[in-house]
Amino acid sequence: MTKSNLLVTVGFFALLAGVIAYKTVNGSVAPTPDVFASQTTSPVGLDDAIEQSRASGRPVLAVATADWCPPCQALKRNALADARVESYIGERTIPIYLDVTNADSPGAADASRLQVSSIPAMYILRDGEVISQHRGNLSADEMLRWLEGAI
């Protein structure tokens, strides 16, 4: 085995050990935050959320996550589960949860429309146009600052 092949093999097993450790420590898939319970992509899609936004004057907040994504699970367990964040989202946005776990997931088509390239990803839309976006995990305080700045 060459040195480069050995490094690749060791790297693979280190990554695998990290994923297993993460799953062991953090458990299973985090539940969908309550604020998104009635506004998931099935049956409510992005077009429906945009129409609700136009009628209410509140922007759409689209959050794309996947079950296999550790940062997504952390976002759902922490910032999106924070009572302050949930209250802010519920009062000031039309929230929609885009599940992109696989190509057949309910949110995959809407995520494709938003050109989601990495997750977790959050988008603020007005009149169907993205006015702000953030990729990656945030703390509750960071999420509130981003939302306040975007809205």
mmCIF file of C-alpha atoms in Angstrom:
data_model
loop_
_atom_site.group_PDB
_atom_site.id
_atom_site.type_symbol
_atom_site.label_atom_id
_atom_site.label_comp_id
_atom_site.label_asym_id
_atom_site.label_seq_id
_atom_site.Cartn_x
_atom_site.Cartn_y
_atom_site.Cartn_z
ATOM 1 C CA MET A 1 0.000 0.000 0.000
ATOM 2 C CA THR A 2 1.401 3.386 -0.951
ATOM 3 C CA LYS A 3 1.665 6.217 1.542
ATOM 4 C CA SER A 4 -1.120 8.197 -0.178
ATOM 5 C CA ASN A 5 -3.441 5.157 -0.171
ATOM 6 C CA LEU A 6 -2.718 4.638 3.508
ATOM 7 C CA LEU A 7 -3.559 8.280 4.249
ATOM 8 C CA VAL A 8 -6.834 8.018 2.333
ATOM 9 C CA THR A 9 -7.758 4.819 4.197
ATOM 10 C CA VAL A 10 -6.893 6.308 7.586
ATOM 11 C CA GLY A 11 -8.826 9.483 6.709
ATOM 12 C CA PHE A 12 -11.881 7.475 5.687
ATOM 13 C CA PHE A 13 -11.902 5.510 8.923
ATOM 14 C CA ALA A 14 -11.375 8.684 10.960
ATOM 15 C CA LEU A 15 -14.397 10.256 9.241
ATOM 16 C CA LEU A 16 -16.447 7.114 9.798
ATOM 17 C CA ALA A 17 -15.477 7.075 13.486
ATOM 18 C CA GLY A 18 -16.510 10.718 13.758
ATOM 19 C CA VAL A 19 -19.928 10.052 12.235
ATOM 20 C CA ILE A 20 -20.469 7.077 14.543
ATOM 21 C CA ALA A 21 -19.387 9.129 17.565
ATOM 22 C CA TYR A 22 -21.711 11.944 16.566
ATOM 23 C CA LYS A 23 -24.651 9.581 16.152
ATOM 24 C CA THR A 24 -23.878 7.944 19.497
ATOM 25 C CA VAL A 25 -23.640 11.239 21.386
ATOM 26 C CA ASN A 26 -26.469 13.092 19.663
ATOM 27 C CA GLY A 27 -28.873 10.256 19.053
ATOM 28 C CA SER A 28 -31.307 10.057 16.209
ATOM 29 C CA VAL A 29 -32.752 12.638 13.902
ATOM 30 C CA ALA A 30 -33.902 15.791 15.693
ATOM 31 C CA PRO A 31 -37.626 16.449 15.456
ATOM 32 C CA THR A 32 -38.951 19.109 13.142
ATOM 33 C CA PRO A 33 -39.199 22.305 15.218
ATOM 34 C CA ASP A 34 -42.769 23.094 16.297
ATOM 35 C CA VAL A 35 -42.850 26.401 14.410
ATOM 36 C CA PHE A 36 -42.572 24.399 11.162
ATOM 37 C CA ALA A 37 -45.102 21.706 12.139
ATOM 38 C CA SER A 38 -47.911 23.089 9.994
ATOM 39 C CA GLN A 39 -45.663 24.566 7.317
ATOM 40 C CA THR A 40 -43.681 21.694 5.906
ATOM 41 C CA THR A 41 -43.385 21.168 2.184
ATOM 42 C CA SER A 42 -46.012 18.482 2.314
ATOM 43 C CA PRO A 43 -48.780 19.545 1.810
ATOM 44 C CA VAL A 44 -47.676 23.205 1.846
ATOM 45 C CA GLY A 45 -45.119 23.930 -0.856
ATOM 46 C CA LEU A 46 -42.966 26.937 -1.538
ATOM 47 C CA ASP A 47 -45.555 28.422 -3.923
ATOM 48 C CA ASP A 48 -48.223 28.196 -1.198
ATOM 49 C CA ALA A 49 -45.885 29.841 1.319
ATOM 50 C CA ILE A 50 -45.136 32.660 -1.150
ATOM 51 C CA GLU A 51 -48.871 33.237 -1.635
ATOM 52 C CA GLN A 52 -49.391 33.294 2.141
ATOM 53 C CA SER A 53 -46.514 35.768 2.363
ATOM 54 C CA ARG A 54 -48.077 38.079 -0.213
ATOM 55 C CA ALA A 55 -51.418 37.976 1.583
ATOM 56 C CA SER A 56 -49.960 38.580 5.049
ATOM 57 C CA GLY A 57 -47.038 40.864 4.230
ATOM 58 C CA ARG A 58 -44.690 38.600 6.193
ATOM 59 C CA PRO A 59 -41.655 37.176 4.381
ATOM 60 C CA VAL A 60 -41.119 33.465 3.826
ATOM 61 C CA LEU A 61 -38.429 31.742 5.880
ATOM 62 C CA ALA A 62 -37.360 28.549 4.097
ATOM 63 C CA VAL A 63 -35.043 26.220 6.028
ATOM 64 C CA ALA A 64 -33.421 23.306 4.167
ATOM 65 C CA THR A 65 -32.087 20.364 6.189
ATOM 66 C CA ALA A 66 -31.479 16.647 5.822
ATOM 67 C CA ASP A 67 -31.702 13.760 8.271
ATOM 68 C CA TRP A 68 -28.128 12.667 7.517
ATOM 69 C CA CYS A 69 -26.627 16.144 8.118
ATOM 70 C CA PRO A 70 -25.063 16.613 11.613
ATOM 71 C CA PRO A 71 -25.032 20.459 11.445
ATOM 72 C CA CYS A 72 -28.720 20.345 10.428
ATOM 73 C CA GLN A 73 -29.567 18.241 13.470
ATOM 74 C CA ALA A 74 -27.643 20.644 15.707
ATOM 75 C CA LEU A 75 -29.524 23.604 14.209
ATOM 76 C CA LYS A 76 -32.874 21.890 14.828
ATOM 77 C CA ARG A 77 -31.955 20.869 18.398
ATOM 78 C CA ASN A 78 -30.579 24.259 19.373
ATOM 79 C CA ALA A 79 -31.380 27.514 17.538
ATOM 80 C CA LEU A 80 -34.636 26.388 15.910
ATOM 81 C CA ALA A 81 -35.843 24.845 19.187
ATOM 82 C CA ASP A 82 -35.100 28.007 21.187
ATOM 83 C CA ALA A 83 -38.351 29.605 22.406
ATOM 84 C CA ARG A 84 -37.204 33.104 21.404
ATOM 85 C CA VAL A 85 -36.350 31.976 17.872
ATOM 86 C CA GLU A 86 -39.564 29.989 17.493
ATOM 87 C CA SER A 87 -41.611 32.962 18.664
ATOM 88 C CA TYR A 88 -39.822 35.364 16.304
ATOM 89 C CA ILE A 89 -40.236 33.020 13.336
ATOM 90 C CA GLY A 90 -43.895 32.310 14.119
ATOM 91 C CA GLU A 91 -44.831 35.961 14.559
ATOM 92 C CA ARG A 92 -42.835 37.539 11.734
ATOM 93 C CA THR A 93 -42.470 34.989 8.921
ATOM 94 C CA ILE A 94 -44.237 32.328 6.924
ATOM 95 C CA PRO A 95 -41.981 29.383 7.840
ATOM 96 C CA ILE A 96 -41.467 26.455 5.513
ATOM 97 C CA TYR A 97 -39.300 23.424 6.230
ATOM 98 C CA LEU A 98 -37.541 21.866 3.223
ATOM 99 C CA ASP A 99 -36.555 18.261 3.888
ATOM 100 C CA VAL A 100 -33.773 17.402 1.430
ATOM 101 C CA THR A 101 -32.777 14.056 2.930
ATOM 102 C CA ASN A 102 -32.879 12.509 -0.543
ATOM 103 C CA ALA A 103 -34.012 13.349 -4.062
ATOM 104 C CA ASP A 104 -37.535 12.057 -3.342
ATOM 105 C CA SER A 105 -37.965 14.074 -0.133
ATOM 106 C CA PRO A 106 -40.906 16.496 -0.069
ATOM 107 C CA GLY A 107 -38.685 19.586 -0.054
ATOM 108 C CA ALA A 108 -36.188 18.509 -2.704
ATOM 109 C CA ALA A 109 -37.922 20.221 -5.634
ATOM 110 C CA ASP A 110 -38.399 23.491 -3.736
ATOM 111 C CA ALA A 111 -34.781 23.359 -2.530
ATOM 112 C CA SER A 112 -33.686 22.925 -6.127
ATOM 113 C CA ARG A 113 -35.679 26.038 -7.088
ATOM 114 C CA LEU A 114 -33.818 27.962 -4.381
ATOM 115 C CA GLN A 115 -30.522 26.513 -5.666
ATOM 116 C CA VAL A 116 -29.615 25.023 -2.278
ATOM 117 C CA SER A 117 -25.989 23.986 -2.607
ATOM 118 C CA SER A 118 -25.141 23.169 1.013
ATOM 119 C CA ILE A 119 -27.083 22.554 4.197
ATOM 120 C CA PRO A 120 -28.332 23.663 6.560
ATOM 121 C CA ALA A 121 -29.482 26.610 4.509
ATOM 122 C CA MET A 122 -31.960 29.356 5.352
ATOM 123 C CA TYR A 123 -33.592 31.764 2.942
ATOM 124 C CA ILE A 124 -35.757 34.848 3.459
ATOM 125 C CA LEU A 125 -38.041 35.565 0.483
ATOM 126 C CA ARG A 126 -40.240 38.544 -0.348
ATOM 127 C CA ASP A 127 -42.503 38.345 -3.383
ATOM 128 C CA GLY A 128 -40.862 35.048 -4.270
ATOM 129 C CA GLU A 129 -37.353 36.548 -4.432
ATOM 130 C CA VAL A 130 -34.525 35.635 -2.062
ATOM 131 C CA ILE A 131 -33.552 38.758 -0.109
ATOM 132 C CA SER A 132 -31.203 37.081 2.374
ATOM 133 C CA GLN A 133 -29.661 33.685 2.920
ATOM 134 C CA HIS A 134 -27.425 31.900 5.386
ATOM 135 C CA ARG A 135 -25.683 28.553 5.100
ATOM 136 C CA GLY A 136 -24.485 26.639 8.117
ATOM 137 C CA ASN A 137 -25.380 26.257 11.752
ATOM 138 C CA LEU A 138 -26.168 29.228 14.003
ATOM 139 C CA SER A 139 -26.679 29.719 17.711
ATOM 140 C CA ALA A 140 -30.047 31.092 18.829
ATOM 141 C CA ASP A 141 -28.567 34.582 19.300
ATOM 142 C CA GLU A 142 -26.910 34.483 15.862
ATOM 143 C CA MET A 143 -30.152 33.287 14.286
ATOM 144 C CA LEU A 144 -32.121 36.134 15.858
ATOM 145 C CA ARG A 145 -29.550 38.698 14.675
ATOM 146 C CA TRP A 146 -29.645 37.278 11.148
ATOM 147 C CA LEU A 147 -33.460 37.253 11.079
ATOM 148 C CA GLU A 148 -33.707 40.797 12.458
ATOM 149 C CA GLY A 149 -31.205 42.059 9.901
ATOM 150 C CA ALA A 150 -32.904 40.278 7.011
ATOM 151 C CA ILE A 151 -36.479 41.205 7.871
#
